[in-house]
PDB file of C-alpha atoms and ligand atoms in Angstrom:
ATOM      1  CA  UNK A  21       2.992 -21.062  -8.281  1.00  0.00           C
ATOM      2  CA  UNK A  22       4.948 -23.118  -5.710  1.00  0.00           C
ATOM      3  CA  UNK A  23       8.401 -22.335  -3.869  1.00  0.00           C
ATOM      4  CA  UNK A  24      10.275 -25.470  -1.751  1.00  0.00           C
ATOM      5  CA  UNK A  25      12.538 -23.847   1.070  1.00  0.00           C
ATOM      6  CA  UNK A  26      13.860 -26.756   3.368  1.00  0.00           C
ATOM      7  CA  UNK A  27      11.170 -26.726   6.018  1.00  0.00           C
ATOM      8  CA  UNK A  28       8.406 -25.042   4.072  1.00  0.00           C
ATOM      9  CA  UNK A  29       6.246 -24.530   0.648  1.00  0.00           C
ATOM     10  CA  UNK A  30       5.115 -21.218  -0.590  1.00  0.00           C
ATOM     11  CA  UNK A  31       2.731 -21.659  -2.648  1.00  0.00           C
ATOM     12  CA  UNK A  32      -1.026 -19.328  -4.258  1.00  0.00           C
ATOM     13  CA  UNK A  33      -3.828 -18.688  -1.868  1.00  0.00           C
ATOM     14  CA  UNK A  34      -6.759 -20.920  -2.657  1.00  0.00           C
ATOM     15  CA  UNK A  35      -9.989 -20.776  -1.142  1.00  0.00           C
ATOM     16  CA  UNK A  36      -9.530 -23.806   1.365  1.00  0.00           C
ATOM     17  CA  UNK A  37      -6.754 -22.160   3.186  1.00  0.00           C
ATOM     18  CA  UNK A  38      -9.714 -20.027   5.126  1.00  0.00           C
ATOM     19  CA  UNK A  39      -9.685 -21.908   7.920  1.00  0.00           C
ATOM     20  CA  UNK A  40      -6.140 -21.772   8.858  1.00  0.00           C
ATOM     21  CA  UNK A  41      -5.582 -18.252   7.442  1.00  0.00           C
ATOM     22  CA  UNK A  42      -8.263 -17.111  10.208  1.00  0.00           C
ATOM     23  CA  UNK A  43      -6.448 -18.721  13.255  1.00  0.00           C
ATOM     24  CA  UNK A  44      -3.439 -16.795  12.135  1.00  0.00           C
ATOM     25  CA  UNK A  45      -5.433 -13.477  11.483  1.00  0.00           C
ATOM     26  CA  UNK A  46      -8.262 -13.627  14.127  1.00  0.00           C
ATOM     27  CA  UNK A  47      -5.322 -13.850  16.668  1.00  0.00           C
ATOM     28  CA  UNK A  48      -4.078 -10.357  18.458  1.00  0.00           C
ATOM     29  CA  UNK A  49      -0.881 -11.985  18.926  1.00  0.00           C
ATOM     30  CA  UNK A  50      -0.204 -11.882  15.351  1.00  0.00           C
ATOM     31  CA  UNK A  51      -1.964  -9.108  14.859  1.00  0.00           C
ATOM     32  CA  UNK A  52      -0.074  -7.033  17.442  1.00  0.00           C
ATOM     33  CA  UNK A  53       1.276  -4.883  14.824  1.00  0.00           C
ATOM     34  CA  UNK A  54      -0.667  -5.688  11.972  1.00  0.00           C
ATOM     35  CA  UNK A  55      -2.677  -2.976   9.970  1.00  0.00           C
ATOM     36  CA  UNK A  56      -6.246  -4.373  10.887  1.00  0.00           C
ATOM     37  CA  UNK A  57      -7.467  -5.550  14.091  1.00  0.00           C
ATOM     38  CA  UNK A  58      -7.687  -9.144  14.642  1.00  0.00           C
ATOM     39  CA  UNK A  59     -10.527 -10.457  12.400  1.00  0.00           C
ATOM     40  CA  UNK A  60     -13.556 -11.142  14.230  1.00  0.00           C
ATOM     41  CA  UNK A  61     -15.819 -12.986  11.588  1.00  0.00           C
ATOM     42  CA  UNK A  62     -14.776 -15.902   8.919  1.00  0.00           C
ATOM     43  CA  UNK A  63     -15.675 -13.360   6.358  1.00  0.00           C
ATOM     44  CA  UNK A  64     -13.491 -10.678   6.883  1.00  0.00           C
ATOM     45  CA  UNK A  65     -10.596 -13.769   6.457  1.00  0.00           C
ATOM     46  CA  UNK A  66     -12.788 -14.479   3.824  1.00  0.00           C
ATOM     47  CA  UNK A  67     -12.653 -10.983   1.880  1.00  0.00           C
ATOM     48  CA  UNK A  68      -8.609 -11.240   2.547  1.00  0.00           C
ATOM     49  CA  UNK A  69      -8.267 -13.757   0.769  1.00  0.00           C
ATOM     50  CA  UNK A  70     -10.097 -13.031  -2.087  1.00  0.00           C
ATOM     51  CA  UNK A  71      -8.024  -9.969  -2.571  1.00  0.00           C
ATOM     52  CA  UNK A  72      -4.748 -12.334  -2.379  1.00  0.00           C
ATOM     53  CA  UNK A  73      -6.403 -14.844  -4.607  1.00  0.00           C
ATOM     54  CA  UNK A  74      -7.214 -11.900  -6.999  1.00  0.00           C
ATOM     55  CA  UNK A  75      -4.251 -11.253  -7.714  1.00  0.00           C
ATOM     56  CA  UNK A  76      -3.571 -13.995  -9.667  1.00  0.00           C
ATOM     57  CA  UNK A  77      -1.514 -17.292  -9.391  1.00  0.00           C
ATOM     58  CA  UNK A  78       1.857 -15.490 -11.148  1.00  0.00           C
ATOM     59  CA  UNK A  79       1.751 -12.653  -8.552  1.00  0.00           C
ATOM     60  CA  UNK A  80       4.024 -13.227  -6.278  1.00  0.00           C
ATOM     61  CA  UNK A  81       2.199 -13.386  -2.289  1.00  0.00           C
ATOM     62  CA  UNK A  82       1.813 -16.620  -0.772  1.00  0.00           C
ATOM     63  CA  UNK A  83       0.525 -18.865   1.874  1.00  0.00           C
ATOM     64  CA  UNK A  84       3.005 -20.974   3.793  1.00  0.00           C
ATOM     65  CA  UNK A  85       3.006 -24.551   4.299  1.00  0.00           C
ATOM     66  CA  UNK A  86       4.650 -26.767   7.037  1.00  0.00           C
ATOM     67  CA  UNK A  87       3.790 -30.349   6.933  1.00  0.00           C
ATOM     68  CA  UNK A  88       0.849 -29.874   4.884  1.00  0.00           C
ATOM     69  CA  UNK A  89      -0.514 -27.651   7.332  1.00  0.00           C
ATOM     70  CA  UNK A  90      -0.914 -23.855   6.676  1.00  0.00           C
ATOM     71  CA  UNK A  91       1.098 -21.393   9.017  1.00  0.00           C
ATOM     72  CA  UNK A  92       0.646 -18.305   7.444  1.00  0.00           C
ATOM     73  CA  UNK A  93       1.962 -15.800   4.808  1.00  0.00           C
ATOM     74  CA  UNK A  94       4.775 -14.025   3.046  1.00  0.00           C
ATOM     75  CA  UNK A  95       5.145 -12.207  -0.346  1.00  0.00           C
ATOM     76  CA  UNK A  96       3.877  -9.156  -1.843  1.00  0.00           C
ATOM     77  CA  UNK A  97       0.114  -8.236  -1.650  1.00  0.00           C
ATOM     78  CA  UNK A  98       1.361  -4.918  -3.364  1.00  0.00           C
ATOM     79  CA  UNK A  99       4.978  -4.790  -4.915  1.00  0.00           C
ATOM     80  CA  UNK A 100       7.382  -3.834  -3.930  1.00  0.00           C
ATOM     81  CA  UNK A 101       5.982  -3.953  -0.403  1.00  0.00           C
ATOM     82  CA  UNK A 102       6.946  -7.290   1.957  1.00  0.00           C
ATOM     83  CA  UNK A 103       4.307  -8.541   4.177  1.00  0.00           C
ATOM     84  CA  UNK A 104       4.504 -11.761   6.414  1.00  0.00           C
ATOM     85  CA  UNK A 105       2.677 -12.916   9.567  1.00  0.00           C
ATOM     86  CA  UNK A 106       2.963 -16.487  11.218  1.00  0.00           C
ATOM     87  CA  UNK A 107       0.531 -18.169  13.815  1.00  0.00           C
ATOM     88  CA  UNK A 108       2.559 -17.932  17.368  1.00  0.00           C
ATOM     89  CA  UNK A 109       2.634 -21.218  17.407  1.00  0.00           C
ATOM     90  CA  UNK A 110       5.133 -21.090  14.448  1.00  0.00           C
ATOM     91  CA  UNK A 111       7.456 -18.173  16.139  1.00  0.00           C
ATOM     92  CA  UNK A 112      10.798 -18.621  16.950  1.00  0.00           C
ATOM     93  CA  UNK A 113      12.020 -21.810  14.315  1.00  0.00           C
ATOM     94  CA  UNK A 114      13.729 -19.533  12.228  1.00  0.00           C
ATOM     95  CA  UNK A 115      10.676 -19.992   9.664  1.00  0.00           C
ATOM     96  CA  UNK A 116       9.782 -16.495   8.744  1.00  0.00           C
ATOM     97  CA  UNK A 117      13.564 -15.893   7.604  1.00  0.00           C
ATOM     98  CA  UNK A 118      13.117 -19.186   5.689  1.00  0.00           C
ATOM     99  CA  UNK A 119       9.972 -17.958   3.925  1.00  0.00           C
ATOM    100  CA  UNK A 120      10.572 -14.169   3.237  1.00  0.00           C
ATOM    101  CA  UNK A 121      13.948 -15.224   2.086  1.00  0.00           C
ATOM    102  CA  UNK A 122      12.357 -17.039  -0.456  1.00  0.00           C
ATOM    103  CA  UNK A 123      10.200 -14.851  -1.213  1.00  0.00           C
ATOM    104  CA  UNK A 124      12.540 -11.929  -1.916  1.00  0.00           C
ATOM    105  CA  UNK A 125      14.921 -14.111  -3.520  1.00  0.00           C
ATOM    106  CA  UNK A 126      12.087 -15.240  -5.863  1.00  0.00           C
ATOM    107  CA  UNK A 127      11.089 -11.381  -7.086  1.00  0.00           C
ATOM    108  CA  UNK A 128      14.371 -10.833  -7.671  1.00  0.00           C
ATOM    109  CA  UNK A 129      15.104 -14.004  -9.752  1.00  0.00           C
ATOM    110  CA  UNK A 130      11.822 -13.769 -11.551  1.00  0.00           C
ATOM    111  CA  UNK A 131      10.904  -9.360 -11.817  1.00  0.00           C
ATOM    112  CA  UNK A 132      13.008  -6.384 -13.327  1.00  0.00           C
ATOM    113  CA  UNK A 133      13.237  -4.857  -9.591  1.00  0.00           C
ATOM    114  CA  UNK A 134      15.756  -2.865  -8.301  1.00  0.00           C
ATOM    115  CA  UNK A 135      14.516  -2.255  -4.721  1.00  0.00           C
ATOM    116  CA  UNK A 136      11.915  -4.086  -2.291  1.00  0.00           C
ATOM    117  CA  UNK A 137      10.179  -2.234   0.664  1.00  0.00           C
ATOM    118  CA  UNK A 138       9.056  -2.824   4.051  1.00  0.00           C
ATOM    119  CA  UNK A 139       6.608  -1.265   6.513  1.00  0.00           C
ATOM    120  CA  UNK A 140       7.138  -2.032   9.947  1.00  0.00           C
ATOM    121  CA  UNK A 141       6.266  -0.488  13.397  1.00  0.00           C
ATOM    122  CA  UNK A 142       9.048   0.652  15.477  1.00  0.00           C
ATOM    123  CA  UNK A 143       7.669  -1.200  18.165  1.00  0.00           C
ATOM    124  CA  UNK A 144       7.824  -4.791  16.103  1.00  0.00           C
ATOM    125  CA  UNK A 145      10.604  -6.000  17.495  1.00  0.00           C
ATOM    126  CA  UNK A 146      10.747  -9.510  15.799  1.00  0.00           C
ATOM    127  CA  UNK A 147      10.170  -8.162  12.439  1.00  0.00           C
ATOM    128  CA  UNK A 148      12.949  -5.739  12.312  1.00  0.00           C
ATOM    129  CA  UNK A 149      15.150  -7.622  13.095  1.00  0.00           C
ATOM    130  CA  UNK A 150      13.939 -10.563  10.650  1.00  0.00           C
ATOM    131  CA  UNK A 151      14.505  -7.577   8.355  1.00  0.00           C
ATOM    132  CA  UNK A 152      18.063  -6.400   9.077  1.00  0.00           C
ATOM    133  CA  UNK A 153      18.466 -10.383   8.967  1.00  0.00           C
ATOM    134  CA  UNK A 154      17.878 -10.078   5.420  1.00  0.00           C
ATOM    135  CA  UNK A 155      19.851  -7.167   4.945  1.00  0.00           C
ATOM    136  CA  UNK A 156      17.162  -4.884   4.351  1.00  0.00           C
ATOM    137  CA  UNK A 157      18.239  -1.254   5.380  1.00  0.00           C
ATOM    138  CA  UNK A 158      16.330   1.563   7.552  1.00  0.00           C
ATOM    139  CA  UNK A 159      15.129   4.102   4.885  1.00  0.00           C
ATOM    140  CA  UNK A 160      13.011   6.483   7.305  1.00  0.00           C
ATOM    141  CA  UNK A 161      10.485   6.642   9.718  1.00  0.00           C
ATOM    142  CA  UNK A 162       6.872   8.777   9.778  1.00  0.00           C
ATOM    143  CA  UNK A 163       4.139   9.309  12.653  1.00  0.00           C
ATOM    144  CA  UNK A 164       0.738   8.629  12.219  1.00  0.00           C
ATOM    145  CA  UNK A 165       0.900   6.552   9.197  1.00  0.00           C
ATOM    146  CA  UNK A 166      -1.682   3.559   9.910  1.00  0.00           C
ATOM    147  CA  UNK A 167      -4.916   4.122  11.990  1.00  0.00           C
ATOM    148  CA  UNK A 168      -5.627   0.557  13.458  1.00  0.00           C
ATOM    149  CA  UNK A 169      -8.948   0.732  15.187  1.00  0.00           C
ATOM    150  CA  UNK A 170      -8.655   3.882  16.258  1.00  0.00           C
ATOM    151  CA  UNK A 171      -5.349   4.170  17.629  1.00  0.00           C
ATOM    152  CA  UNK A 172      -2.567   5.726  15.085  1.00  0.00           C
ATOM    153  CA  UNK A 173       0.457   3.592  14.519  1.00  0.00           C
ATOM    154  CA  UNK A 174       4.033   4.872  13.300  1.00  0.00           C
ATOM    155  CA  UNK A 175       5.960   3.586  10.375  1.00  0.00           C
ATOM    156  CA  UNK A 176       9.912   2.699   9.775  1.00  0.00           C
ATOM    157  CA  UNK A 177      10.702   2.432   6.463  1.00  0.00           C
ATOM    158  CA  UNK A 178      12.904  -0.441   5.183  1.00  0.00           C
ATOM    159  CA  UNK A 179      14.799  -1.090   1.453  1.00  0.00           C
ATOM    160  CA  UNK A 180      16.778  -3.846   0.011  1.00  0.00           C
ATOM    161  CA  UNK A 181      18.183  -3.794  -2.831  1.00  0.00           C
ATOM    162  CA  UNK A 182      19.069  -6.424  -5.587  1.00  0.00           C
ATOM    163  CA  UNK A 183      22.792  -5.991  -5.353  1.00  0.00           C
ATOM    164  CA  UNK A 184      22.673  -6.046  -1.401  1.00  0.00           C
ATOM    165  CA  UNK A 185      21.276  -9.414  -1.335  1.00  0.00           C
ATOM    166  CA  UNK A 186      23.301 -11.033  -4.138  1.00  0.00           C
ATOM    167  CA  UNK A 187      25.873 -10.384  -1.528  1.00  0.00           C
ATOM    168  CA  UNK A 188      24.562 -11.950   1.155  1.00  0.00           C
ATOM    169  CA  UNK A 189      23.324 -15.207  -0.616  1.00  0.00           C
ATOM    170  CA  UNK A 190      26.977 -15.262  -2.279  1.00  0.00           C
ATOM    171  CA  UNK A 191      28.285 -15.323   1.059  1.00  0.00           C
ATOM    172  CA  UNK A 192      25.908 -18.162   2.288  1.00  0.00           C
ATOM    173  CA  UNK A 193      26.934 -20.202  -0.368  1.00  0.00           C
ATOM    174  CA  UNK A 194      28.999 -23.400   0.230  1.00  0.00           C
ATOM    175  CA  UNK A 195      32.561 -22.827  -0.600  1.00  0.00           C
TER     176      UNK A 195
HETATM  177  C1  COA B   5       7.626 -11.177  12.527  1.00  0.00           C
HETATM  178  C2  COA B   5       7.398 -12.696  12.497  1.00  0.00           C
HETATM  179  C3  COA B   5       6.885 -13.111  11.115  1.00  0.00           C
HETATM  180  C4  COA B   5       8.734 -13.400  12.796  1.00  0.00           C
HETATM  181  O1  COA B   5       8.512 -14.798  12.696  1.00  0.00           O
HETATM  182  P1  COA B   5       9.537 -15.892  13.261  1.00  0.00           P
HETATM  183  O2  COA B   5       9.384 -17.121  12.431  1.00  0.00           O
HETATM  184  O3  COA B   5       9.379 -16.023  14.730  1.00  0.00           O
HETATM  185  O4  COA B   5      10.938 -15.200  12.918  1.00  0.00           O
HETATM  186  P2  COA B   5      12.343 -15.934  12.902  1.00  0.00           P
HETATM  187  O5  COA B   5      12.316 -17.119  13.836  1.00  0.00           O
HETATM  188  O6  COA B   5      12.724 -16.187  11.476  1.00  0.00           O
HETATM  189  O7  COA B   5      13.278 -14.826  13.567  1.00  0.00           O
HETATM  190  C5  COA B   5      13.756 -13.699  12.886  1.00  0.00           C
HETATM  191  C6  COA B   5      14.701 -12.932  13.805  1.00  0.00           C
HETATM  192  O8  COA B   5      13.924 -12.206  14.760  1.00  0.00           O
HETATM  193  C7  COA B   5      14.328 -12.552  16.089  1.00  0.00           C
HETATM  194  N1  COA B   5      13.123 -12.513  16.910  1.00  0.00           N
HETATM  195  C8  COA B   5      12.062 -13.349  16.871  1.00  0.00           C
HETATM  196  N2  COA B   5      11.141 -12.986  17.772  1.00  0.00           N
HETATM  197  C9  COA B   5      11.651 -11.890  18.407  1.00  0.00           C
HETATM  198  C10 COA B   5      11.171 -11.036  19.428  1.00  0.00           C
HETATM  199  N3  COA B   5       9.956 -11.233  19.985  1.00  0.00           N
HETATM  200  N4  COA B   5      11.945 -10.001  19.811  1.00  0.00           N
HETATM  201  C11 COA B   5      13.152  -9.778  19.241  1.00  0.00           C
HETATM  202  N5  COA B   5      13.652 -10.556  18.253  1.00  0.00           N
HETATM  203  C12 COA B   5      12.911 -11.590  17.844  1.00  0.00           C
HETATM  204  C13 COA B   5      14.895 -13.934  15.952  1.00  0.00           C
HETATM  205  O9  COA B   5      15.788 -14.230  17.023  1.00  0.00           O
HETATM  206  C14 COA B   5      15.608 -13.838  14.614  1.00  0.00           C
HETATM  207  O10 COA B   5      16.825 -13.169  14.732  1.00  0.00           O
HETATM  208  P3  COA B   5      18.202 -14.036  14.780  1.00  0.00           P
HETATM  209  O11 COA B   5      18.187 -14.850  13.535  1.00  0.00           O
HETATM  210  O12 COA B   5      19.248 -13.008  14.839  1.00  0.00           O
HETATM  211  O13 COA B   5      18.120 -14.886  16.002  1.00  0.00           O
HETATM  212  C15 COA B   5       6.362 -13.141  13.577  1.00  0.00           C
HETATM  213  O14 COA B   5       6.780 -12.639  14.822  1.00  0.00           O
HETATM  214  C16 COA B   5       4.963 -12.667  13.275  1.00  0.00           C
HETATM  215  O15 COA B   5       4.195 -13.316  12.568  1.00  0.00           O
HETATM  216  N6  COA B   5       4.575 -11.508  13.855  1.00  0.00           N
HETATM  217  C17 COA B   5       3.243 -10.985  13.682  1.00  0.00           C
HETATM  218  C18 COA B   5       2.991 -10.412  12.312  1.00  0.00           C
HETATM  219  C19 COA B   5       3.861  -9.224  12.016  1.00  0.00           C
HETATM  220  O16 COA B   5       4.106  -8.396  12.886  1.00  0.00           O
HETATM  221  N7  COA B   5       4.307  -9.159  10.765  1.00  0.00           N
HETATM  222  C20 COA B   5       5.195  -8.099  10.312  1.00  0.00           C
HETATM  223  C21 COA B   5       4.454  -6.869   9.925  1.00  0.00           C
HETATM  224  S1  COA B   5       5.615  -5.646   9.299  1.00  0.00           S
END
């Protein structure tokens, strides 16, 4: 499955995209806030990426393209759960709003879904906001939810609905 946004192409892991899928993960930039560690070995990429590829080529998570060139991934490992991360060198273009916009506007063209979810830690300053840029709204927060190599991690919750973002890509539209 394949998704054109102006800049980029969403499209189904394959095996290939190892490689460029382990600069993004292997790097503790990215993986700041992740729920893993940065991947130390090709195979723990590896063993991602089976699990994405598992999932079939209908479901909808997906690895993004820029010029040919993968840059990362956005889409839903687990619905109705968001997930995204971007090599650094990517950050700041305004590209993770273009994908994850996508993406959510794909389950909710495509799936009988009411409500999508997000996980983020409070700390993640770039991903709430891309969130609240979407118009995705705080449900909660919890302590202790993730352990990421032995340290615990907290959780804010985030929702957005299907009638909340009709209204935002009615607004976008051109007049
Ligand atoms: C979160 C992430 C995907 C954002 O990618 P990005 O392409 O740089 O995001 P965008 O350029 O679309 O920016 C989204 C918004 O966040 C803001 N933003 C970006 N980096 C920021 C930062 N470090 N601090 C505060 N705000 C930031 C942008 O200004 C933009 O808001 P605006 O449109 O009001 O200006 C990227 O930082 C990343 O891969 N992080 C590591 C993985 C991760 O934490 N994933 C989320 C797990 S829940």
């Amino acid at each position: 499955m394949e998704i054109r946004t102006p800049r980029l192409i969403l499209r189904s892991a394959r095996p290939d995209d190892l490689e460029a899928m382990h600069a993004v993960l292997s790097d503790p930039r990215a993986t700041r806030w992740w729920s893993t560690p940065p991947h130390e070995t090709l195979d723990q990429t590896r063993a991602w990426l089976e699990g994405m590829i598992a999932n079939g080529p209908n479901h909808p998570d997906f690895v993004i393209e820029r010029d040919g060139r993968v840059i990362g991934k956005a889409g839903f490992y687990a619905m109705p759960d968001i997930g995204y991360i971007l090599h650094p060198d990517a950050w700041g273009q305004g590209l993770a709003t273009e994908a994850v916009g996508a993406a959510v506007d794909h389950v909710f063209a495509t799936r009988d879904l009411d409500t999508l979810t997000a996980d983020v830690d409070p700390e993640n300053a770039a991903s709430i906001r891309l969130l609240e840029r979407l118009d995705f709204i705080r449900t909660g927060f919890a302590e202790r939810t993730w352990n990421v190599g032995g340290v615990w991690k907290d959780s804010l919750y985030y929702a957005l609905s299907r009638a909340d973002r009709a209204v935002t890509v009615a607004g976008q539209a051109p007049a």
